[in-house]
Amino acid sequence: MTSGQRTVRAAVELPPSVLLEQGHGGLPRLRVAGRGGSAEIYLQGAHVTAWRPTGGEPVIWLSRASNYSPGAPIRGGIPICFPWFGPNALDPSAPLHGFARLQDWEIVEVNEVGDDVSLTFRLNDSEQTRASAWPFRFEATYRVVVGTTLQLSLEITNRSGGAVAFEEALHTYFSVGDVRDTAVRGLAGATYQDRVLGVTQVQQGVEPLHVENETDRLYLDSTGTVTIEDTDGDRVIRVRKEGSDATVVWNPWIDKSKAMGDFGDDEWLEMICIEPCNAGSSEVLLDSGARHRMTTTIDVLPAGSLEI
Ligand code: TA6
């Protein structure tokens, strides 16, 4: 199968539930149709752009205005932010959220496990990444398990001769009926950096968090489960995690949505980002040869569920 300037072949055998196809812009995409759930994953960035549990509604949101071209970020889905989060402090010209989401990841293994489909991707350092603002040797392994839950696991191995520091996030865009009727729980009492107001230490008040304007918050010391009460969607989306000490909550609201060319003017109404991450003061410090894993498990609970 050729896609744009490159021919892509799955180096591994794919089970009947997984198809390698040309996605938008001709970018190679895996289409997963398992018994427990279905998903789409672009090889560029190992970027999950869709997931729905069987019998359920879509959970992951994707902009209808996204770009799809080699080396351009896809807007929505679950971008892998690595090895930095946001703009790069050393190089303003470096891509937002690191290079991992812009690189083609290798398919390492795809298996059907009961009702689930397990897919493993890998990214190693390259001449291009070593020329970036983070010039270290590494191996990233990303495991996606598609079923009635969606489990994502990002494992970074430090292949450099010395210790390295990096940031990472699973920058997950969730689909909601109306963000104005959405409540976020699990962050009570946490301290956050308000990246809209540029204030570094704000205490989160009582539960739940409602989005009522542009919201861009990095919650530090937030290691627990977060739930999204999608009132209009008549469901609760639960985001559990391990190996992540921080959480970003983001909605661009009206003006920022209009300012983004790859984001529909009214799309802010139908999405919210809840991003398990290690960023800022919670960046990961990794000794040579060591590895670190961040995992998140997403599932859908009935409306009114408050268990977290
Ligand atoms: O995570 C929030 C944020 O850093 C916002 O400031 C905004 O820049 C957004 O990420 C953009 O994310 P994307 O991955 O879609 O480029």
mmCIF file of C-alpha atoms and ligand atoms in Angstrom:
data_model
loop_
_atom_site.group_PDB
_atom_site.id
_atom_site.type_symbol
_atom_site.label_atom_id
_atom_site.label_comp_id
_atom_site.label_asym_id
_atom_site.label_seq_id
_atom_site.Cartn_x
_atom_site.Cartn_y
_atom_site.Cartn_z
ATOM 1 C CA MET A 1 0.000 0.000 0.000
ATOM 2 C CA THR A 2 1.480 3.358 -0.846
ATOM 3 C CA SER A 3 0.685 6.498 1.026
ATOM 4 C CA GLY A 4 1.936 9.727 -0.404
ATOM 5 C CA GLN A 5 5.679 9.514 -0.709
ATOM 6 C CA ARG A 6 6.017 6.138 0.981
ATOM 7 C CA THR A 7 4.955 2.553 0.712
ATOM 8 C CA VAL A 8 3.804 1.106 3.967
ATOM 9 C CA ARG A 9 3.592 -2.577 4.672
ATOM 10 C CA ALA A 10 2.779 -4.068 8.027
ATOM 11 C CA ALA A 11 6.000 -5.812 9.009
ATOM 12 C CA VAL A 12 3.911 -8.111 11.174
ATOM 13 C CA GLU A 13 0.968 -10.348 10.405
ATOM 14 C CA LEU A 14 -2.349 -8.681 11.204
ATOM 15 C CA PRO A 15 -5.290 -10.655 12.654
ATOM 16 C CA PRO A 16 -8.644 -10.587 10.804
ATOM 17 C CA SER A 17 -9.917 -7.788 13.085
ATOM 18 C CA VAL A 18 -7.187 -5.353 11.971
ATOM 19 C CA LEU A 19 -6.818 -3.754 8.533
ATOM 20 C CA LEU A 20 -4.014 -1.482 7.302
ATOM 21 C CA GLU A 21 -5.530 1.139 4.990
ATOM 22 C CA GLN A 22 -5.035 4.632 3.649
ATOM 23 C CA GLY A 23 -6.581 7.122 6.043
ATOM 24 C CA HIS A 24 -7.193 10.810 5.491
ATOM 25 C CA GLY A 25 -4.518 12.444 3.386
ATOM 26 C CA GLY A 26 -3.348 8.982 2.350
ATOM 27 C CA LEU A 27 -1.684 8.488 5.726
ATOM 28 C CA PRO A 28 -1.395 4.811 6.737
ATOM 29 C CA ARG A 29 -4.008 3.880 9.319
ATOM 30 C CA LEU A 30 -4.946 0.734 11.177
ATOM 31 C CA ARG A 31 -8.664 0.067 11.418
ATOM 32 C CA VAL A 32 -9.471 -2.170 14.398
ATOM 33 C CA ALA A 33 -12.831 -3.970 14.584
ATOM 34 C CA GLY A 34 -12.584 -6.199 17.647
ATOM 35 C CA ARG A 35 -15.401 -7.933 19.515
ATOM 36 C CA GLY A 36 -14.997 -5.598 22.502
ATOM 37 C CA GLY A 37 -14.486 -2.352 20.664
ATOM 38 C CA SER A 38 -13.338 -0.584 17.514
ATOM 39 C CA ALA A 39 -10.622 1.993 16.911
ATOM 40 C CA GLU A 40 -8.489 3.773 14.335
ATOM 41 C CA ILE A 41 -4.760 4.349 14.773
ATOM 42 C CA TYR A 42 -2.512 6.282 12.371
ATOM 43 C CA LEU A 43 1.074 5.032 12.114
ATOM 44 C CA GLN A 44 2.172 8.662 12.221
ATOM 45 C CA GLY A 45 2.485 9.237 15.933
ATOM 46 C CA ALA A 46 0.828 5.864 16.722
ATOM 47 C CA HIS A 47 -2.063 8.288 16.935
ATOM 48 C CA VAL A 48 -5.357 6.834 18.147
ATOM 49 C CA THR A 49 -8.039 8.883 16.377
ATOM 50 C CA ALA A 50 -11.153 6.893 17.285
ATOM 51 C CA TRP A 51 -12.381 4.421 19.893
ATOM 52 C CA ARG A 52 -15.802 3.178 20.814
ATOM 53 C CA PRO A 53 -16.741 0.206 22.983
ATOM 54 C CA THR A 54 -18.992 -2.244 21.136
ATOM 55 C CA GLY A 55 -22.593 -1.116 21.556
ATOM 56 C CA GLY A 56 -21.481 2.298 22.791
ATOM 57 C CA GLU A 57 -20.993 5.764 21.321
ATOM 58 C CA PRO A 58 -17.634 7.227 20.194
ATOM 59 C CA VAL A 59 -15.502 8.311 23.173
ATOM 60 C CA ILE A 60 -12.499 9.901 21.454
ATOM 61 C CA TRP A 61 -13.011 13.212 19.615
ATOM 62 C CA LEU A 62 -11.386 14.240 16.319
ATOM 63 C CA SER A 63 -11.585 17.633 14.652
ATOM 64 C CA ARG A 64 -13.369 17.687 11.297
ATOM 65 C CA ALA A 65 -10.892 20.415 10.315
ATOM 66 C CA SER A 66 -7.705 18.489 11.124
ATOM 67 C CA ASN A 67 -4.752 18.410 8.761
ATOM 68 C CA TYR A 68 -3.506 15.013 7.567
ATOM 69 C CA SER A 69 -0.065 15.314 6.017
ATOM 70 C CA PRO A 70 3.335 13.832 6.824
ATOM 71 C CA GLY A 71 4.900 15.669 9.731
ATOM 72 C CA ALA A 72 1.816 17.756 10.572
ATOM 73 C CA PRO A 73 -0.004 17.139 13.883
ATOM 74 C CA ILE A 74 -3.437 15.542 13.730
ATOM 75 C CA ARG A 75 -5.935 17.611 15.749
ATOM 76 C CA GLY A 76 -7.821 15.466 18.195
ATOM 77 C CA GLY A 77 -7.635 11.798 19.090
ATOM 78 C CA ILE A 78 -4.807 10.933 21.496
ATOM 79 C CA PRO A 79 -1.563 12.700 20.516
ATOM 80 C CA ILE A 80 1.514 11.244 22.218
ATOM 81 C CA CYS A 81 3.421 14.225 23.602
ATOM 82 C CA PHE A 82 7.106 13.291 24.042
ATOM 83 C CA PRO A 83 9.865 14.219 24.916
ATOM 84 C CA TRP A 84 8.564 17.677 25.826
ATOM 85 C CA PHE A 85 5.113 19.123 26.578
ATOM 86 C CA GLY A 86 3.936 22.370 25.022
ATOM 87 C CA PRO A 87 6.540 24.667 23.440
ATOM 88 C CA ASN A 88 10.194 23.649 23.782
ATOM 89 C CA ALA A 89 11.968 25.895 26.275
ATOM 90 C CA LEU A 90 15.296 25.690 24.393
ATOM 91 C CA ASP A 91 14.060 25.938 20.800
ATOM 92 C CA PRO A 92 10.973 28.043 19.997
ATOM 93 C CA SER A 93 10.995 26.643 16.439
ATOM 94 C CA ALA A 94 10.629 23.053 17.710
ATOM 95 C CA PRO A 95 7.212 21.394 17.226
ATOM 96 C CA LEU A 96 4.646 21.838 19.995
ATOM 97 C CA HIS A 97 4.482 18.773 22.291
ATOM 98 C CA GLY A 98 7.645 17.114 20.973
ATOM 99 C CA PHE A 99 8.487 15.042 17.917
ATOM 100 C CA ALA A 100 6.923 11.650 18.816
ATOM 101 C CA ARG A 101 3.503 12.411 17.319
ATOM 102 C CA LEU A 102 5.081 13.491 14.030
ATOM 103 C CA GLN A 103 7.216 10.383 13.506
ATOM 104 C CA ASP A 104 6.153 7.121 11.855
ATOM 105 C CA TRP A 105 6.020 4.417 14.524
ATOM 106 C CA GLU A 106 6.768 0.782 13.700
ATOM 107 C CA ILE A 107 4.077 -1.861 14.273
ATOM 108 C CA VAL A 108 5.741 -4.443 16.509
ATOM 109 C CA GLU A 109 2.924 -6.808 17.368
ATOM 110 C CA VAL A 110 -0.855 -7.117 16.891
ATOM 111 C CA ASN A 111 -2.821 -9.845 18.684
ATOM 112 C CA GLU A 112 -6.399 -10.726 19.454
ATOM 113 C CA VAL A 113 -6.652 -11.469 23.186
ATOM 114 C CA GLY A 114 -10.170 -12.645 24.026
ATOM 115 C CA ASP A 115 -12.511 -9.801 23.017
ATOM 116 C CA ASP A 116 -9.626 -7.313 22.974
ATOM 117 C CA VAL A 117 -7.128 -6.391 20.277
ATOM 118 C CA SER A 118 -3.634 -5.573 21.547
ATOM 119 C CA LEU A 119 -1.347 -3.469 19.340
ATOM 120 C CA THR A 120 2.247 -2.555 20.133
ATOM 121 C CA PHE A 121 4.178 0.229 18.395
ATOM 122 C CA ARG A 122 7.801 1.299 18.712
ATOM 123 C CA LEU A 123 9.804 4.461 18.078
ATOM 124 C CA ASN A 124 13.567 4.720 18.409
ATOM 125 C CA ASP A 125 15.813 7.747 18.187
ATOM 126 C CA SER A 126 16.968 8.708 14.716
ATOM 127 C CA GLU A 127 19.290 11.165 13.059
ATOM 128 C CA GLN A 128 16.295 13.527 12.900
ATOM 129 C CA THR A 129 15.380 13.206 16.582
ATOM 130 C CA ARG A 130 19.024 13.410 17.658
ATOM 131 C CA ALA A 131 19.232 16.731 15.787
ATOM 132 C CA SER A 132 16.299 18.062 17.847
ATOM 133 C CA ALA A 133 16.316 20.007 21.090
ATOM 134 C CA TRP A 134 16.296 16.603 22.851
ATOM 135 C CA PRO A 135 19.252 14.777 21.239
ATOM 136 C CA PHE A 136 19.233 11.600 23.306
ATOM 137 C CA ARG A 137 19.053 7.873 22.474
ATOM 138 C CA PHE A 138 15.820 6.200 23.550
ATOM 139 C CA GLU A 139 13.270 3.546 22.777
ATOM 140 C CA ALA A 140 9.555 4.255 23.122
ATOM 141 C CA THR A 141 7.106 1.357 23.225
ATOM 142 C CA TYR A 142 3.394 2.128 23.042
ATOM 143 C CA ARG A 143 0.795 -0.519 23.724
ATOM 144 C CA VAL A 144 -2.853 0.057 22.842
ATOM 145 C CA VAL A 145 -5.467 -2.461 24.002
ATOM 146 C CA VAL A 146 -8.823 -1.953 22.281
ATOM 147 C CA GLY A 147 -11.876 -3.498 23.926
ATOM 148 C CA THR A 148 -14.731 -2.439 26.162
ATOM 149 C CA THR A 149 -12.033 -0.317 27.756
ATOM 150 C CA LEU A 150 -9.177 1.472 26.019
ATOM 151 C CA GLN A 151 -5.812 0.954 27.660
ATOM 152 C CA LEU A 152 -2.764 2.971 26.602
ATOM 153 C CA SER A 153 0.719 2.333 27.917
ATOM 154 C CA LEU A 154 3.767 4.417 27.013
ATOM 155 C CA GLU A 155 7.121 3.016 28.097
ATOM 156 C CA ILE A 156 10.326 4.980 27.607
ATOM 157 C CA THR A 157 13.752 3.337 27.870
ATOM 158 C CA ASN A 158 16.805 5.565 28.241
ATOM 159 C CA ARG A 159 19.358 4.265 25.746
ATOM 160 C CA SER A 160 21.734 7.171 26.382
ATOM 161 C CA GLY A 161 24.966 6.907 28.337
ATOM 162 C CA GLY A 162 23.724 9.293 31.009
ATOM 163 C CA ALA A 163 20.543 10.282 32.819
ATOM 164 C CA VAL A 164 17.904 12.162 30.835
ATOM 165 C CA ALA A 165 14.850 14.270 31.717
ATOM 166 C CA PHE A 166 11.727 14.270 29.567
ATOM 167 C CA GLU A 167 8.066 15.251 29.626
ATOM 168 C CA GLU A 168 5.212 13.130 28.282
ATOM 169 C CA ALA A 169 1.447 13.248 27.923
ATOM 170 C CA LEU A 170 -1.360 11.180 26.457
ATOM 171 C CA HIS A 171 -3.156 14.284 25.230
ATOM 172 C CA THR A 172 -6.618 12.728 25.072
ATOM 173 C CA TYR A 173 -9.503 14.550 23.375
ATOM 174 C CA PHE A 174 -12.822 13.273 24.707
ATOM 175 C CA SER A 175 -16.153 13.630 22.915
ATOM 176 C CA VAL A 176 -18.942 15.211 25.012
ATOM 177 C CA GLY A 177 -22.470 16.272 24.100
ATOM 178 C CA ASP A 178 -21.960 19.854 25.322
ATOM 179 C CA VAL A 179 -18.912 20.898 27.333
ATOM 180 C CA ARG A 180 -21.083 23.487 29.131
ATOM 181 C CA ASP A 181 -23.074 20.595 30.637
ATOM 182 C CA THR A 182 -19.988 18.595 31.575
ATOM 183 C CA ALA A 183 -18.547 18.110 35.065
ATOM 184 C CA VAL A 184 -15.021 16.905 35.850
ATOM 185 C CA ARG A 185 -14.288 15.158 39.144
ATOM 186 C CA GLY A 186 -11.117 13.824 40.740
ATOM 187 C CA LEU A 187 -9.042 17.008 40.993
ATOM 188 C CA ALA A 188 -10.460 18.496 44.199
ATOM 189 C CA GLY A 189 -7.819 20.196 46.284
ATOM 190 C CA ALA A 190 -5.084 19.770 43.684
ATOM 191 C CA THR A 191 -2.835 22.696 42.840
ATOM 192 C CA TYR A 192 -2.708 23.763 39.217
ATOM 193 C CA GLN A 193 -0.852 26.061 36.887
ATOM 194 C CA ASP A 194 -3.352 28.225 35.042
ATOM 195 C CA ARG A 195 -1.772 28.449 31.576
ATOM 196 C CA VAL A 196 -4.382 30.917 30.347
ATOM 197 C CA LEU A 197 -3.866 33.434 33.151
ATOM 198 C CA GLY A 198 -0.166 32.613 33.562
ATOM 199 C CA VAL A 199 -0.634 31.948 37.264
ATOM 200 C CA THR A 200 1.522 29.176 38.652
ATOM 201 C CA GLN A 201 -0.105 28.088 41.882
ATOM 202 C CA VAL A 202 -3.896 27.933 42.086
ATOM 203 C CA GLN A 203 -5.826 25.681 44.434
ATOM 204 C CA GLN A 204 -8.669 23.722 42.838
ATOM 205 C CA GLY A 205 -11.845 24.373 44.778
ATOM 206 C CA VAL A 206 -14.661 21.991 45.508
ATOM 207 C CA GLU A 207 -15.841 19.407 43.030
ATOM 208 C CA PRO A 208 -16.861 19.297 40.278
ATOM 209 C CA LEU A 209 -14.929 21.397 37.782
ATOM 210 C CA HIS A 210 -17.135 23.052 35.145
ATOM 211 C CA VAL A 211 -15.616 24.577 32.017
ATOM 212 C CA GLU A 212 -17.040 28.096 31.616
ATOM 213 C CA ASN A 213 -14.331 29.773 29.522
ATOM 214 C CA GLU A 214 -10.954 28.960 27.932
ATOM 215 C CA THR A 215 -9.437 26.428 30.285
ATOM 216 C CA ASP A 216 -5.808 25.268 30.171
ATOM 217 C CA ARG A 217 -4.668 23.886 33.512
ATOM 218 C CA LEU A 218 -1.732 21.693 34.521
ATOM 219 C CA TYR A 219 -2.716 19.956 37.769
ATOM 220 C CA LEU A 220 0.399 18.882 39.626
ATOM 221 C CA ASP A 221 0.313 16.083 42.232
ATOM 222 C CA SER A 222 -2.769 14.642 40.537
ATOM 223 C CA THR A 223 -2.165 10.905 40.430
ATOM 224 C CA GLY A 224 -5.742 9.703 40.792
ATOM 225 C CA THR A 225 -8.717 8.872 38.619
ATOM 226 C CA VAL A 226 -10.647 11.622 36.845
ATOM 227 C CA THR A 227 -14.228 11.280 35.642
ATOM 228 C CA ILE A 228 -16.047 13.312 32.989
ATOM 229 C CA GLU A 229 -19.787 13.512 33.584
ATOM 230 C CA ASP A 230 -21.037 13.851 30.003
ATOM 231 C CA THR A 231 -24.589 14.866 30.884
ATOM 232 C CA ASP A 232 -25.765 15.309 27.314
ATOM 233 C CA GLY A 233 -24.128 12.039 26.370
ATOM 234 C CA ASP A 234 -25.926 10.353 29.278
ATOM 235 C CA ARG A 235 -22.709 8.727 30.483
ATOM 236 C CA VAL A 236 -19.651 9.085 32.677
ATOM 237 C CA ILE A 237 -16.209 8.637 31.097
ATOM 238 C CA ARG A 238 -13.612 7.387 33.578
ATOM 239 C CA VAL A 239 -9.882 8.057 33.135
ATOM 240 C CA ARG A 240 -7.718 5.906 35.404
ATOM 241 C CA LYS A 241 -3.922 6.104 35.267
ATOM 242 C CA GLU A 242 -0.635 4.877 36.685
ATOM 243 C CA GLY A 243 2.821 6.344 36.429
ATOM 244 C CA SER A 244 1.505 9.854 35.854
ATOM 245 C CA ASP A 245 1.841 12.606 38.467
ATOM 246 C CA ALA A 246 0.045 15.386 36.595
ATOM 247 C CA THR A 247 -3.128 15.996 34.616
ATOM 248 C CA VAL A 248 -3.959 18.657 32.038
ATOM 249 C CA VAL A 249 -7.522 19.903 31.523
ATOM 250 C CA TRP A 250 -8.035 21.883 28.299
ATOM 251 C CA ASN A 251 -10.844 23.436 26.349
ATOM 252 C CA PRO A 252 -10.046 26.269 23.906
ATOM 253 C CA TRP A 253 -13.524 27.845 24.192
ATOM 254 C CA ILE A 254 -14.748 30.336 21.578
ATOM 255 C CA ASP A 255 -11.936 32.715 20.603
ATOM 256 C CA LYS A 256 -9.071 30.191 20.605
ATOM 257 C CA SER A 257 -11.192 27.760 18.539
ATOM 258 C CA LYS A 258 -11.660 30.474 15.895
ATOM 259 C CA ALA A 259 -7.925 31.193 15.941
ATOM 260 C CA MET A 260 -6.934 27.576 15.195
ATOM 261 C CA GLY A 261 -7.044 26.711 11.484
ATOM 262 C CA ASP A 262 -7.347 22.972 12.148
ATOM 263 C CA PHE A 263 -10.184 23.314 14.645
ATOM 264 C CA GLY A 264 -13.803 24.120 13.783
ATOM 265 C CA ASP A 265 -15.131 27.390 15.199
ATOM 266 C CA ASP A 266 -17.865 25.614 17.190
ATOM 267 C CA GLU A 267 -16.021 22.399 17.933
ATOM 268 C CA TRP A 268 -15.131 23.591 21.459
ATOM 269 C CA LEU A 269 -18.684 22.668 22.452
ATOM 270 C CA GLU A 270 -18.162 18.966 21.790
ATOM 271 C CA MET A 271 -14.818 18.171 23.365
ATOM 272 C CA ILE A 272 -12.693 18.318 26.493
ATOM 273 C CA CYS A 273 -9.081 17.215 26.952
ATOM 274 C CA ILE A 274 -8.128 15.262 30.068
ATOM 275 C CA GLU A 275 -4.430 14.474 29.680
ATOM 276 C CA PRO A 276 -2.510 12.066 31.919
ATOM 277 C CA CYS A 277 1.019 13.449 31.853
ATOM 278 C CA ASN A 278 4.364 14.066 33.495
ATOM 279 C CA ALA A 279 5.212 17.675 32.732
ATOM 280 C CA GLY A 280 6.723 20.718 34.413
ATOM 281 C CA SER A 281 7.890 19.869 37.918
ATOM 282 C CA SER A 282 6.650 16.291 37.378
ATOM 283 C CA GLU A 283 8.976 15.644 34.409
ATOM 284 C CA VAL A 284 10.563 12.189 34.413
ATOM 285 C CA LEU A 285 14.231 11.799 35.363
ATOM 286 C CA LEU A 286 15.572 8.505 34.017
ATOM 287 C CA ASP A 287 18.974 6.942 34.618
ATOM 288 C CA SER A 288 20.881 5.376 31.746
ATOM 289 C CA GLY A 289 19.315 2.018 30.859
ATOM 290 C CA ALA A 290 16.268 2.635 33.054
ATOM 291 C CA ARG A 291 12.666 2.614 31.830
ATOM 292 C CA HIS A 292 9.475 4.414 32.834
ATOM 293 C CA ARG A 293 5.893 3.471 32.044
ATOM 294 C CA MET A 294 2.788 5.661 32.070
ATOM 295 C CA THR A 295 -0.548 3.890 31.637
ATOM 296 C CA THR A 296 -4.112 5.123 31.295
ATOM 297 C CA THR A 297 -7.307 3.081 31.149
ATOM 298 C CA ILE A 298 -10.450 4.687 29.758
ATOM 299 C CA ASP A 299 -13.949 3.284 30.117
ATOM 300 C CA VAL A 300 -17.571 4.396 30.056
ATOM 301 C CA LEU A 301 -19.910 4.126 33.060
ATOM 302 C CA PRO A 302 -23.656 4.709 33.235
ATOM 303 C CA ALA A 303 -24.876 8.266 33.868
ATOM 304 C CA GLY A 304 -24.832 9.185 37.532
ATOM 305 C CA SER A 305 -21.917 6.863 38.359
ATOM 306 C CA LEU A 306 -19.768 8.594 40.944
ATOM 307 C CA GLU A 307 -17.454 5.682 41.656
ATOM 308 C CA ILE A 308 -13.932 6.638 40.793
HETATM 309 O O1 TA6 B 1 -2.707 20.541 26.440
HETATM 310 C C1 TA6 B 1 -3.190 21.838 26.215
HETATM 311 C C2 TA6 B 1 -2.336 22.511 25.150
HETATM 312 O O2 TA6 B 1 -1.017 22.627 25.573
HETATM 313 C C3 TA6 B 1 -2.967 23.855 24.790
HETATM 314 O O3 TA6 B 1 -2.201 24.924 25.314
HETATM 315 C C4 TA6 B 1 -3.000 23.854 23.265
HETATM 316 O O4 TA6 B 1 -1.779 24.333 22.740
HETATM 317 C C5 TA6 B 1 -3.159 22.350 22.980
HETATM 318 O O5 TA6 B 1 -2.332 21.715 23.955
HETATM 319 C C6 TA6 B 1 -2.782 21.976 21.572
HETATM 320 O O6 TA6 B 1 -2.722 20.588 21.559
HETATM 321 P P1 TA6 B 1 -2.502 19.756 20.206
HETATM 322 O O7 TA6 B 1 -1.894 18.474 20.637
HETATM 323 O O8 TA6 B 1 -3.831 19.535 19.633
HETATM 324 O O9 TA6 B 1 -1.591 20.543 19.354
#
